[in-house]
């Protein structure tokens, strides 16, 4: 079974997707981390971000993998910390707008799900990567709430701005690029369940998604 969780930054996608994966014993996959890993590598190697062919070659030739505990690797190198810097934040939307990069990462995402039950989070999972996913959820929240959540995440991590007004601007710019790009823009699939998380607790969102999954046949130990 595939559970697709899409939505803009700061809607709680990662937290919720990880909790669903633990609860239902599914494999969790963070596709944003893959776009971030390619962006990090491009910046590190001095690849021009307006060179779509070079970015595509990079995405095709440097496979991404995940190790337990949330470790993200590109060509076997652990880049878990490096993909969360303000530089990567500022450039990932540009890299992820390149069709060849999307194609290369979409193929890897489909391969991950070939033999596993997965919870996959991203922007285009329910629309492009798995249009036939059994469960599709699109999370939203007000921009102010998303900025506040990201500010407290940054404070915990000790990286990036902790000023909600600065973050609000960054998030809105990233959403604008992600939603208006020609290839696989951020949008809810027609058959996705849209959940506004602005005033919901994490547990309420997790429960809502787990119920959708059990309606589609997943075994939920908390309901057994
Ligand atoms: O979820 P995140 O903030 O880590 O995602 C980083 C960027 O990657 C986001 O701005 C858009 C891009 N992305 C994408 O284009 N498609 C996905 N499936 C996941 C992320």
JSON list of C-alpha atoms and ligand atoms in Angstrom, two decimals:
[
{"chain": "A", "resi": 1, "resn": "UNK", "atom": "CA", "xyz": [0.00, 0.00, 0.00]},
{"chain": "A", "resi": 2, "resn": "UNK", "atom": "CA", "xyz": [1.11, 3.56, -0.69]},
{"chain": "A", "resi": 3, "resn": "UNK", "atom": "CA", "xyz": [0.12, 6.48, 1.51]},
{"chain": "A", "resi": 4, "resn": "UNK", "atom": "CA", "xyz": [0.92, 9.77, -0.25]},
{"chain": "A", "resi": 5, "resn": "UNK", "atom": "CA", "xyz": [1.19, 12.87, 1.92]},
{"chain": "A", "resi": 6, "resn": "UNK", "atom": "CA", "xyz": [1.66, 16.12, 0.02]},
{"chain": "A", "resi": 7, "resn": "UNK", "atom": "CA", "xyz": [1.51, 19.79, 0.93]},
{"chain": "A", "resi": 8, "resn": "UNK", "atom": "CA", "xyz": [3.60, 22.93, 1.35]},
{"chain": "A", "resi": 9, "resn": "UNK", "atom": "CA", "xyz": [6.42, 23.41, 3.88]},
{"chain": "A", "resi": 10, "resn": "UNK", "atom": "CA", "xyz": [5.50, 23.68, 7.54]},
{"chain": "A", "resi": 11, "resn": "UNK", "atom": "CA", "xyz": [2.22, 21.75, 7.46]},
{"chain": "A", "resi": 12, "resn": "UNK", "atom": "CA", "xyz": [3.65, 19.00, 9.68]},
{"chain": "A", "resi": 13, "resn": "UNK", "atom": "CA", "xyz": [4.07, 16.52, 6.81]},
{"chain": "A", "resi": 14, "resn": "UNK", "atom": "CA", "xyz": [7.32, 15.00, 8.09]},
{"chain": "A", "resi": 15, "resn": "UNK", "atom": "CA", "xyz": [6.22, 14.61, 11.68]},
{"chain": "A", "resi": 16, "resn": "UNK", "atom": "CA", "xyz": [2.89, 13.12, 10.69]},
{"chain": "A", "resi": 17, "resn": "UNK", "atom": "CA", "xyz": [4.30, 10.84, 7.98]},
{"chain": "A", "resi": 18, "resn": "UNK", "atom": "CA", "xyz": [6.93, 9.42, 10.36]},
{"chain": "A", "resi": 19, "resn": "UNK", "atom": "CA", "xyz": [4.30, 8.74, 13.03]},
{"chain": "A", "resi": 20, "resn": "UNK", "atom": "CA", "xyz": [1.99, 7.02, 10.54]},
{"chain": "A", "resi": 21, "resn": "UNK", "atom": "CA", "xyz": [4.86, 4.85, 9.34]},
{"chain": "A", "resi": 22, "resn": "UNK", "atom": "CA", "xyz": [5.68, 3.71, 12.89]},
{"chain": "A", "resi": 23, "resn": "UNK", "atom": "CA", "xyz": [2.02, 3.12, 13.74]},
{"chain": "A", "resi": 24, "resn": "UNK", "atom": "CA", "xyz": [1.21, 1.05, 10.64]},
{"chain": "A", "resi": 25, "resn": "UNK", "atom": "CA", "xyz": [4.70, -0.47, 10.28]},
{"chain": "A", "resi": 26, "resn": "UNK", "atom": "CA", "xyz": [5.27, 1.10, 6.84]},
{"chain": "A", "resi": 27, "resn": "UNK", "atom": "CA", "xyz": [8.55, 2.41, 5.39]},
{"chain": "A", "resi": 28, "resn": "UNK", "atom": "CA", "xyz": [8.83, 6.21, 5.56]},
{"chain": "A", "resi": 29, "resn": "UNK", "atom": "CA", "xyz": [10.27, 8.14, 2.66]},
{"chain": "A", "resi": 30, "resn": "UNK", "atom": "CA", "xyz": [11.00, 11.90, 2.66]},
{"chain": "A", "resi": 31, "resn": "UNK", "atom": "CA", "xyz": [11.20, 12.94, -0.98]},
{"chain": "A", "resi": 32, "resn": "UNK", "atom": "CA", "xyz": [12.04, 16.55, -0.06]},
{"chain": "A", "resi": 33, "resn": "UNK", "atom": "CA", "xyz": [15.29, 15.20, 1.39]},
{"chain": "A", "resi": 34, "resn": "UNK", "atom": "CA", "xyz": [16.13, 13.79, -2.05]},
{"chain": "A", "resi": 35, "resn": "UNK", "atom": "CA", "xyz": [15.69, 17.18, -3.76]},
{"chain": "A", "resi": 36, "resn": "UNK", "atom": "CA", "xyz": [17.72, 18.71, -0.95]},
{"chain": "A", "resi": 37, "resn": "UNK", "atom": "CA", "xyz": [20.54, 16.16, -1.40]},
{"chain": "A", "resi": 38, "resn": "UNK", "atom": "CA", "xyz": [20.82, 16.95, -5.12]},
{"chain": "A", "resi": 39, "resn": "UNK", "atom": "CA", "xyz": [20.78, 20.68, -4.31]},
{"chain": "A", "resi": 40, "resn": "UNK", "atom": "CA", "xyz": [23.50, 20.25, -1.71]},
{"chain": "A", "resi": 41, "resn": "UNK", "atom": "CA", "xyz": [25.66, 18.31, -4.15]},
{"chain": "A", "resi": 42, "resn": "UNK", "atom": "CA", "xyz": [25.13, 20.93, -6.87]},
{"chain": "A", "resi": 43, "resn": "UNK", "atom": "CA", "xyz": [26.20, 23.74, -4.53]},
{"chain": "A", "resi": 44, "resn": "UNK", "atom": "CA", "xyz": [29.16, 21.73, -3.24]},
{"chain": "A", "resi": 45, "resn": "UNK", "atom": "CA", "xyz": [30.46, 20.95, -6.73]},
{"chain": "A", "resi": 46, "resn": "UNK", "atom": "CA", "xyz": [29.85, 24.45, -8.09]},
{"chain": "A", "resi": 47, "resn": "UNK", "atom": "CA", "xyz": [27.29, 23.20, -10.61]},
{"chain": "A", "resi": 48, "resn": "UNK", "atom": "CA", "xyz": [25.44, 26.15, -12.11]},
{"chain": "A", "resi": 49, "resn": "UNK", "atom": "CA", "xyz": [21.83, 26.16, -11.02]},
{"chain": "A", "resi": 50, "resn": "UNK", "atom": "CA", "xyz": [20.73, 27.46, -14.41]},
{"chain": "A", "resi": 51, "resn": "UNK", "atom": "CA", "xyz": [22.37, 24.50, -16.16]},
{"chain": "A", "resi": 52, "resn": "UNK", "atom": "CA", "xyz": [19.48, 22.03, -16.38]},
{"chain": "A", "resi": 53, "resn": "UNK", "atom": "CA", "xyz": [21.56, 19.42, -18.22]},
{"chain": "A", "resi": 54, "resn": "UNK", "atom": "CA", "xyz": [24.32, 19.40, -15.60]},
{"chain": "A", "resi": 55, "resn": "UNK", "atom": "CA", "xyz": [21.77, 19.19, -12.77]},
{"chain": "A", "resi": 56, "resn": "UNK", "atom": "CA", "xyz": [20.01, 16.34, -14.55]},
{"chain": "A", "resi": 57, "resn": "UNK", "atom": "CA", "xyz": [23.29, 14.44, -15.02]},
{"chain": "A", "resi": 58, "resn": "UNK", "atom": "CA", "xyz": [24.05, 14.95, -11.34]},
{"chain": "A", "resi": 59, "resn": "UNK", "atom": "CA", "xyz": [20.63, 13.60, -10.27]},
{"chain": "A", "resi": 60, "resn": "UNK", "atom": "CA", "xyz": [21.00, 10.62, -12.63]},
{"chain": "A", "resi": 61, "resn": "UNK", "atom": "CA", "xyz": [24.50, 9.68, -11.54]},
{"chain": "A", "resi": 62, "resn": "UNK", "atom": "CA", "xyz": [24.36, 10.16, -7.77]},
{"chain": "A", "resi": 63, "resn": "UNK", "atom": "CA", "xyz": [21.84, 7.78, -6.21]},
{"chain": "A", "resi": 64, "resn": "UNK", "atom": "CA", "xyz": [20.16, 8.67, -2.94]},
{"chain": "A", "resi": 65, "resn": "UNK", "atom": "CA", "xyz": [19.60, 6.22, -0.14]},
{"chain": "A", "resi": 66, "resn": "UNK", "atom": "CA", "xyz": [18.31, 6.25, 3.41]},
{"chain": "A", "resi": 67, "resn": "UNK", "atom": "CA", "xyz": [19.64, 4.55, 6.51]},
{"chain": "A", "resi": 68, "resn": "UNK", "atom": "CA", "xyz": [17.85, 3.92, 9.82]},
{"chain": "A", "resi": 69, "resn": "UNK", "atom": "CA", "xyz": [17.47, 6.90, 12.12]},
{"chain": "A", "resi": 70, "resn": "UNK", "atom": "CA", "xyz": [16.67, 9.34, 9.31]},
{"chain": "A", "resi": 71, "resn": "UNK", "atom": "CA", "xyz": [20.13, 9.33, 7.72]},
{"chain": "A", "resi": 72, "resn": "UNK", "atom": "CA", "xyz": [20.19, 10.61, 4.12]},
{"chain": "A", "resi": 73, "resn": "UNK", "atom": "CA", "xyz": [23.02, 9.58, 1.79]},
{"chain": "A", "resi": 74, "resn": "UNK", "atom": "CA", "xyz": [24.00, 10.66, -1.72]},
{"chain": "A", "resi": 75, "resn": "UNK", "atom": "CA", "xyz": [26.44, 8.37, -3.52]},
{"chain": "A", "resi": 76, "resn": "UNK", "atom": "CA", "xyz": [26.93, 6.73, -0.12]},
{"chain": "A", "resi": 77, "resn": "UNK", "atom": "CA", "xyz": [27.96, 9.96, 1.67]},
{"chain": "A", "resi": 78, "resn": "UNK", "atom": "CA", "xyz": [25.99, 10.97, 4.76]},
{"chain": "A", "resi": 79, "resn": "UNK", "atom": "CA", "xyz": [24.54, 14.45, 4.08]},
{"chain": "A", "resi": 80, "resn": "UNK", "atom": "CA", "xyz": [21.80, 14.43, 6.74]},
{"chain": "A", "resi": 81, "resn": "UNK", "atom": "CA", "xyz": [22.94, 17.67, 8.37]},
{"chain": "A", "resi": 82, "resn": "UNK", "atom": "CA", "xyz": [24.18, 19.40, 5.21]},
{"chain": "A", "resi": 83, "resn": "UNK", "atom": "CA", "xyz": [20.77, 19.28, 3.46]},
{"chain": "A", "resi": 84, "resn": "UNK", "atom": "CA", "xyz": [19.07, 21.43, 6.14]},
{"chain": "A", "resi": 85, "resn": "UNK", "atom": "CA", "xyz": [21.16, 24.59, 5.80]},
{"chain": "A", "resi": 86, "resn": "UNK", "atom": "CA", "xyz": [19.73, 28.00, 4.81]},
{"chain": "A", "resi": 87, "resn": "UNK", "atom": "CA", "xyz": [21.72, 27.76, 1.50]},
{"chain": "A", "resi": 88, "resn": "UNK", "atom": "CA", "xyz": [19.94, 24.54, 0.57]},
{"chain": "A", "resi": 89, "resn": "UNK", "atom": "CA", "xyz": [16.59, 26.01, 1.70]},
{"chain": "A", "resi": 90, "resn": "UNK", "atom": "CA", "xyz": [17.13, 29.01, -0.56]},
{"chain": "A", "resi": 91, "resn": "UNK", "atom": "CA", "xyz": [18.05, 26.99, -3.67]},
{"chain": "A", "resi": 92, "resn": "UNK", "atom": "CA", "xyz": [16.09, 23.74, -3.50]},
{"chain": "A", "resi": 93, "resn": "UNK", "atom": "CA", "xyz": [13.03, 25.12, -5.31]},
{"chain": "A", "resi": 94, "resn": "UNK", "atom": "CA", "xyz": [15.19, 26.12, -8.28]},
{"chain": "A", "resi": 95, "resn": "UNK", "atom": "CA", "xyz": [16.78, 22.68, -8.53]},
{"chain": "A", "resi": 96, "resn": "UNK", "atom": "CA", "xyz": [13.49, 20.86, -8.05]},
{"chain": "A", "resi": 97, "resn": "UNK", "atom": "CA", "xyz": [11.90, 22.78, -10.92]},
{"chain": "A", "resi": 98, "resn": "UNK", "atom": "CA", "xyz": [14.25, 21.06, -13.42]},
{"chain": "A", "resi": 99, "resn": "UNK", "atom": "CA", "xyz": [12.27, 18.34, -15.28]},
{"chain": "A", "resi": 100, "resn": "UNK", "atom": "CA", "xyz": [15.29, 16.03, -15.67]},
{"chain": "A", "resi": 101, "resn": "UNK", "atom": "CA", "xyz": [16.00, 16.16, -11.94]},
{"chain": "A", "resi": 102, "resn": "UNK", "atom": "CA", "xyz": [12.36, 15.35, -11.20]},
{"chain": "A", "resi": 103, "resn": "UNK", "atom": "CA", "xyz": [12.40, 12.45, -13.65]},
{"chain": "A", "resi": 104, "resn": "UNK", "atom": "CA", "xyz": [15.53, 10.93, -12.06]},
{"chain": "A", "resi": 105, "resn": "UNK", "atom": "CA", "xyz": [14.20, 11.25, -8.51]},
{"chain": "A", "resi": 106, "resn": "UNK", "atom": "CA", "xyz": [10.69, 10.08, -9.43]},
{"chain": "A", "resi": 107, "resn": "UNK", "atom": "CA", "xyz": [12.20, 6.85, -10.82]},
{"chain": "A", "resi": 108, "resn": "UNK", "atom": "CA", "xyz": [14.07, 6.27, -7.56]},
{"chain": "A", "resi": 109, "resn": "UNK", "atom": "CA", "xyz": [10.91, 6.96, -5.54]},
{"chain": "A", "resi": 110, "resn": "UNK", "atom": "CA", "xyz": [8.92, 4.43, -7.57]},
{"chain": "A", "resi": 111, "resn": "UNK", "atom": "CA", "xyz": [11.66, 1.86, -7.09]},
{"chain": "A", "resi": 112, "resn": "UNK", "atom": "CA", "xyz": [11.61, 2.35, -3.30]},
{"chain": "A", "resi": 113, "resn": "UNK", "atom": "CA", "xyz": [7.92, 1.52, -3.22]},
{"chain": "A", "resi": 114, "resn": "UNK", "atom": "CA", "xyz": [8.13, -1.50, -5.51]},
{"chain": "A", "resi": 115, "resn": "UNK", "atom": "CA", "xyz": [8.48, -3.97, -2.67]},
{"chain": "A", "resi": 116, "resn": "UNK", "atom": "CA", "xyz": [7.40, -2.05, 0.44]},
{"chain": "A", "resi": 117, "resn": "UNK", "atom": "CA", "xyz": [4.35, -0.54, 2.06]},
{"chain": "A", "resi": 118, "resn": "UNK", "atom": "CA", "xyz": [5.36, 3.11, 2.14]},
{"chain": "A", "resi": 119, "resn": "UNK", "atom": "CA", "xyz": [4.36, 6.47, 3.53]},
{"chain": "A", "resi": 120, "resn": "UNK", "atom": "CA", "xyz": [5.85, 8.94, 1.10]},
{"chain": "A", "resi": 121, "resn": "UNK", "atom": "CA", "xyz": [5.78, 12.68, 1.70]},
{"chain": "A", "resi": 122, "resn": "UNK", "atom": "CA", "xyz": [6.45, 15.43, -0.80]},
{"chain": "A", "resi": 123, "resn": "UNK", "atom": "CA", "xyz": [4.74, 17.80, -3.22]},
{"chain": "A", "resi": 124, "resn": "UNK", "atom": "CA", "xyz": [3.73, 15.59, -6.16]},
{"chain": "A", "resi": 125, "resn": "UNK", "atom": "CA", "xyz": [3.37, 12.09, -4.71]},
{"chain": "A", "resi": 126, "resn": "UNK", "atom": "CA", "xyz": [-0.39, 11.82, -5.17]},
{"chain": "A", "resi": 127, "resn": "UNK", "atom": "CA", "xyz": [-0.42, 13.67, -8.50]},
{"chain": "A", "resi": 128, "resn": "UNK", "atom": "CA", "xyz": [2.64, 12.38, -10.39]},
{"chain": "A", "resi": 129, "resn": "UNK", "atom": "CA", "xyz": [4.74, 9.79, -8.57]},
{"chain": "A", "resi": 130, "resn": "UNK", "atom": "CA", "xyz": [1.85, 7.55, -7.48]},
{"chain": "A", "resi": 131, "resn": "UNK", "atom": "CA", "xyz": [-1.40, 8.73, -9.08]},
{"chain": "A", "resi": 132, "resn": "UNK", "atom": "CA", "xyz": [-2.93, 5.39, -8.01]},
{"chain": "A", "resi": 133, "resn": "UNK", "atom": "CA", "xyz": [-1.84, 5.56, -4.35]},
{"chain": "A", "resi": 134, "resn": "UNK", "atom": "CA", "xyz": [-4.45, 3.94, -2.10]},
{"chain": "A", "resi": 135, "resn": "UNK", "atom": "CA", "xyz": [-4.40, 6.88, 0.31]},
{"chain": "A", "resi": 136, "resn": "UNK", "atom": "CA", "xyz": [-3.78, 10.49, -0.72]},
{"chain": "A", "resi": 137, "resn": "UNK", "atom": "CA", "xyz": [-3.69, 13.30, 1.78]},
{"chain": "A", "resi": 138, "resn": "UNK", "atom": "CA", "xyz": [-2.94, 16.97, 1.12]},
{"chain": "A", "resi": 139, "resn": "UNK", "atom": "CA", "xyz": [-2.03, 18.89, 4.26]},
{"chain": "A", "resi": 140, "resn": "UNK", "atom": "CA", "xyz": [-2.50, 22.65, 4.47]},
{"chain": "A", "resi": 141, "resn": "UNK", "atom": "CA", "xyz": [-2.17, 25.26, 7.23]},
{"chain": "A", "resi": 142, "resn": "UNK", "atom": "CA", "xyz": [-2.22, 29.04, 7.30]},
{"chain": "A", "resi": 143, "resn": "UNK", "atom": "CA", "xyz": [1.08, 30.62, 6.23]},
{"chain": "A", "resi": 144, "resn": "UNK", "atom": "CA", "xyz": [1.47, 32.26, 9.66]},
{"chain": "A", "resi": 145, "resn": "UNK", "atom": "CA", "xyz": [1.05, 28.94, 11.46]},
{"chain": "A", "resi": 146, "resn": "UNK", "atom": "CA", "xyz": [3.53, 27.27, 9.10]},
{"chain": "A", "resi": 147, "resn": "UNK", "atom": "CA", "xyz": [6.09, 30.02, 9.70]},
{"chain": "A", "resi": 148, "resn": "UNK", "atom": "CA", "xyz": [5.67, 29.71, 13.47]},
{"chain": "A", "resi": 149, "resn": "UNK", "atom": "CA", "xyz": [6.18, 25.93, 13.30]},
{"chain": "A", "resi": 150, "resn": "UNK", "atom": "CA", "xyz": [9.29, 26.29, 11.14]},
{"chain": "A", "resi": 151, "resn": "UNK", "atom": "CA", "xyz": [10.68, 28.95, 13.51]},
{"chain": "A", "resi": 152, "resn": "UNK", "atom": "CA", "xyz": [10.47, 26.58, 16.46]},
{"chain": "A", "resi": 153, "resn": "UNK", "atom": "CA", "xyz": [12.00, 23.73, 14.39]},
{"chain": "A", "resi": 154, "resn": "UNK", "atom": "CA", "xyz": [14.91, 26.00, 13.44]},
{"chain": "A", "resi": 155, "resn": "UNK", "atom": "CA", "xyz": [15.36, 27.02, 17.07]},
{"chain": "A", "resi": 156, "resn": "UNK", "atom": "CA", "xyz": [15.52, 23.35, 18.09]},
{"chain": "A", "resi": 157, "resn": "UNK", "atom": "CA", "xyz": [17.97, 22.53, 15.33]},
{"chain": "A", "resi": 158, "resn": "UNK", "atom": "CA", "xyz": [20.04, 25.62, 15.94]},
{"chain": "A", "resi": 159, "resn": "UNK", "atom": "CA", "xyz": [20.13, 26.53, 12.24]},
{"chain": "A", "resi": 160, "resn": "UNK", "atom": "CA", "xyz": [18.28, 29.02, 10.08]},
{"chain": "A", "resi": 161, "resn": "UNK", "atom": "CA", "xyz": [16.24, 32.05, 11.09]},
{"chain": "A", "resi": 162, "resn": "UNK", "atom": "CA", "xyz": [13.99, 31.94, 14.14]},
{"chain": "A", "resi": 163, "resn": "UNK", "atom": "CA", "xyz": [12.14, 35.11, 13.19]},
{"chain": "A", "resi": 164, "resn": "UNK", "atom": "CA", "xyz": [8.64, 34.10, 12.03]},
{"chain": "A", "resi": 165, "resn": "UNK", "atom": "CA", "xyz": [8.37, 37.17, 9.75]},
{"chain": "A", "resi": 166, "resn": "UNK", "atom": "CA", "xyz": [11.60, 36.28, 7.90]},
{"chain": "A", "resi": 167, "resn": "UNK", "atom": "CA", "xyz": [10.57, 32.63, 7.64]},
{"chain": "A", "resi": 168, "resn": "UNK", "atom": "CA", "xyz": [7.10, 33.57, 6.41]},
{"chain": "A", "resi": 169, "resn": "UNK", "atom": "CA", "xyz": [8.68, 35.37, 3.47]},
{"chain": "A", "resi": 170, "resn": "UNK", "atom": "CA", "xyz": [11.02, 32.46, 2.69]},
{"chain": "A", "resi": 171, "resn": "UNK", "atom": "CA", "xyz": [8.19, 29.92, 2.88]},
{"chain": "A", "resi": 172, "resn": "UNK", "atom": "CA", "xyz": [5.91, 32.02, 0.68]},
{"chain": "A", "resi": 173, "resn": "UNK", "atom": "CA", "xyz": [8.66, 32.39, -1.93]},
{"chain": "A", "resi": 174, "resn": "UNK", "atom": "CA", "xyz": [9.33, 28.65, -1.93]},
{"chain": "A", "resi": 175, "resn": "UNK", "atom": "CA", "xyz": [5.59, 27.89, -2.20]},
{"chain": "A", "resi": 176, "resn": "UNK", "atom": "CA", "xyz": [5.29, 30.34, -5.09]},
{"chain": "A", "resi": 177, "resn": "UNK", "atom": "CA", "xyz": [8.06, 28.61, -7.06]},
{"chain": "A", "resi": 178, "resn": "UNK", "atom": "CA", "xyz": [6.86, 25.10, -6.14]},
{"chain": "A", "resi": 179, "resn": "UNK", "atom": "CA", "xyz": [3.23, 25.83, -7.10]},
{"chain": "A", "resi": 180, "resn": "UNK", "atom": "CA", "xyz": [3.89, 27.65, -10.36]},
{"chain": "A", "resi": 181, "resn": "UNK", "atom": "CA", "xyz": [6.58, 25.43, -11.92]},
{"chain": "A", "resi": 182, "resn": "UNK", "atom": "CA", "xyz": [5.61, 23.73, -15.18]},
{"chain": "A", "resi": 183, "resn": "UNK", "atom": "CA", "xyz": [6.55, 20.19, -14.13]},
{"chain": "A", "resi": 184, "resn": "UNK", "atom": "CA", "xyz": [4.70, 18.51, -11.25]},
{"chain": "A", "resi": 185, "resn": "UNK", "atom": "CA", "xyz": [3.63, 21.69, -9.43]},
{"chain": "A", "resi": 186, "resn": "UNK", "atom": "CA", "xyz": [2.56, 21.57, -5.80]},
{"chain": "A", "resi": 187, "resn": "UNK", "atom": "CA", "xyz": [-1.19, 20.97, -5.83]},
{"chain": "A", "resi": 188, "resn": "UNK", "atom": "CA", "xyz": [-3.71, 18.61, -4.31]},
{"chain": "A", "resi": 189, "resn": "UNK", "atom": "CA", "xyz": [-4.70, 15.61, -6.43]},
{"chain": "A", "resi": 190, "resn": "UNK", "atom": "CA", "xyz": [-8.40, 15.74, -7.39]},
{"chain": "A", "resi": 191, "resn": "UNK", "atom": "CA", "xyz": [-9.02, 12.66, -5.25]},
{"chain": "A", "resi": 192, "resn": "UNK", "atom": "CA", "xyz": [-6.87, 13.70, -2.27]},
{"chain": "A", "resi": 193, "resn": "UNK", "atom": "CA", "xyz": [-8.36, 14.29, 1.17]},
{"chain": "A", "resi": 194, "resn": "UNK", "atom": "CA", "xyz": [-7.43, 17.87, 2.09]},
{"chain": "A", "resi": 195, "resn": "UNK", "atom": "CA", "xyz": [-6.72, 18.31, 5.80]},
{"chain": "A", "resi": 196, "resn": "UNK", "atom": "CA", "xyz": [-6.28, 21.83, 7.22]},
{"chain": "A", "resi": 197, "resn": "UNK", "atom": "CA", "xyz": [-3.93, 21.31, 10.16]},
{"chain": "A", "resi": 198, "resn": "UNK", "atom": "CA", "xyz": [-3.94, 24.93, 11.40]},
{"chain": "A", "resi": 199, "resn": "UNK", "atom": "CA", "xyz": [-5.85, 24.15, 14.54]},
{"chain": "A", "resi": 200, "resn": "UNK", "atom": "CA", "xyz": [-5.42, 20.37, 14.75]},
{"chain": "A", "resi": 201, "resn": "UNK", "atom": "CA", "xyz": [-2.97, 18.54, 17.00]},
{"chain": "A", "resi": 202, "resn": "UNK", "atom": "CA", "xyz": [-0.44, 16.16, 15.45]},
{"chain": "A", "resi": 203, "resn": "UNK", "atom": "CA", "xyz": [-2.32, 13.23, 16.99]},
{"chain": "A", "resi": 204, "resn": "UNK", "atom": "CA", "xyz": [-5.59, 14.33, 15.40]},
{"chain": "A", "resi": 205, "resn": "UNK", "atom": "CA", "xyz": [-3.95, 14.48, 11.97]},
{"chain": "A", "resi": 206, "resn": "UNK", "atom": "CA", "xyz": [-2.28, 11.09, 12.46]},
{"chain": "A", "resi": 207, "resn": "UNK", "atom": "CA", "xyz": [-5.60, 9.55, 13.55]},
{"chain": "A", "resi": 208, "resn": "UNK", "atom": "CA", "xyz": [-7.38, 10.96, 10.50]},
{"chain": "A", "resi": 209, "resn": "UNK", "atom": "CA", "xyz": [-4.80, 9.50, 8.11]},
{"chain": "A", "resi": 210, "resn": "UNK", "atom": "CA", "xyz": [-4.67, 6.15, 9.93]},
{"chain": "A", "resi": 211, "resn": "UNK", "atom": "CA", "xyz": [-8.47, 5.86, 9.57]},
{"chain": "A", "resi": 212, "resn": "UNK", "atom": "CA", "xyz": [-8.25, 6.52, 5.84]},
{"chain": "A", "resi": 213, "resn": "UNK", "atom": "CA", "xyz": [-5.56, 3.84, 5.59]},
{"chain": "A", "resi": 214, "resn": "UNK", "atom": "CA", "xyz": [-7.57, 1.29, 7.54]},
{"chain": "A", "resi": 215, "resn": "UNK", "atom": "CA", "xyz": [-10.62, 1.98, 5.38]},
{"chain": "A", "resi": 216, "resn": "UNK", "atom": "CA", "xyz": [-8.38, 0.99, 2.46]},
{"chain": "A", "resi": 217, "resn": "UNK", "atom": "CA", "xyz": [-7.27, -2.20, 4.19]},
{"chain": "A", "resi": 218, "resn": "UNK", "atom": "CA", "xyz": [-4.18, -1.29, 6.25]},
{"chain": "A", "resi": 219, "resn": "UNK", "atom": "CA", "xyz": [-3.97, -2.99, 9.64]},
{"chain": "A", "resi": 220, "resn": "UNK", "atom": "CA", "xyz": [-3.90, -0.38, 12.41]},
{"chain": "A", "resi": 221, "resn": "UNK", "atom": "CA", "xyz": [-2.74, -1.96, 15.70]},
{"chain": "A", "resi": 222, "resn": "UNK", "atom": "CA", "xyz": [-4.31, 0.94, 17.64]},
{"chain": "A", "resi": 223, "resn": "UNK", "atom": "CA", "xyz": [-7.71, -0.03, 16.24]},
{"chain": "A", "resi": 224, "resn": "UNK", "atom": "CA", "xyz": [-7.27, -3.82, 16.54]},
{"chain": "B", "resi": 1, "resn": "LIG", "atom": "O1", "xyz": [9.64, 19.08, 2.14]},
{"chain": "B", "resi": 1, "resn": "LIG", "atom": "P1", "xyz": [10.91, 19.94, 1.99]},
{"chain": "B", "resi": 1, "resn": "LIG", "atom": "O2", "xyz": [10.74, 21.33, 2.49]},
{"chain": "B", "resi": 1, "resn": "LIG", "atom": "O3", "xyz": [12.10, 19.26, 2.56]},
{"chain": "B", "resi": 1, "resn": "LIG", "atom": "O4", "xyz": [11.14, 20.02, 0.41]},
{"chain": "B", "resi": 1, "resn": "LIG", "atom": "C1", "xyz": [12.20, 20.76, -0.14]},
{"chain": "B", "resi": 1, "resn": "LIG", "atom": "C2", "xyz": [11.89, 21.22, -1.54]},
{"chain": "B", "resi": 1, "resn": "LIG", "atom": "O5", "xyz": [11.88, 20.11, -2.42]},
{"chain": "B", "resi": 1, "resn": "LIG", "atom": "C3", "xyz": [10.54, 21.93, -1.73]},
{"chain": "B", "resi": 1, "resn": "LIG", "atom": "O6", "xyz": [10.68, 23.33, -1.71]},
{"chain": "B", "resi": 1, "resn": "LIG", "atom": "C4", "xyz": [10.09, 21.47, -3.09]},
{"chain": "B", "resi": 1, "resn": "LIG", "atom": "C5", "xyz": [10.89, 20.26, -3.41]},
{"chain": "B", "resi": 1, "resn": "LIG", "atom": "N1", "xyz": [10.11, 19.03, -3.47]},
{"chain": "B", "resi": 1, "resn": "LIG", "atom": "C6", "xyz": [9.51, 18.73, -4.65]},
{"chain": "B", "resi": 1, "resn": "LIG", "atom": "O7", "xyz": [9.59, 19.53, -5.59]},
{"chain": "B", "resi": 1, "resn": "LIG", "atom": "N2", "xyz": [8.85, 17.56, -4.82]},
{"chain": "B", "resi": 1, "resn": "LIG", "atom": "C7", "xyz": [8.75, 16.69, -3.80]},
{"chain": "B", "resi": 1, "resn": "LIG", "atom": "N3", "xyz": [8.10, 15.53, -3.99]},
{"chain": "B", "resi": 1, "resn": "LIG", "atom": "C8", "xyz": [9.34, 16.99, -2.55]},
{"chain": "B", "resi": 1, "resn": "LIG", "atom": "C9", "xyz": [10.00, 18.20, -2.41]}
]
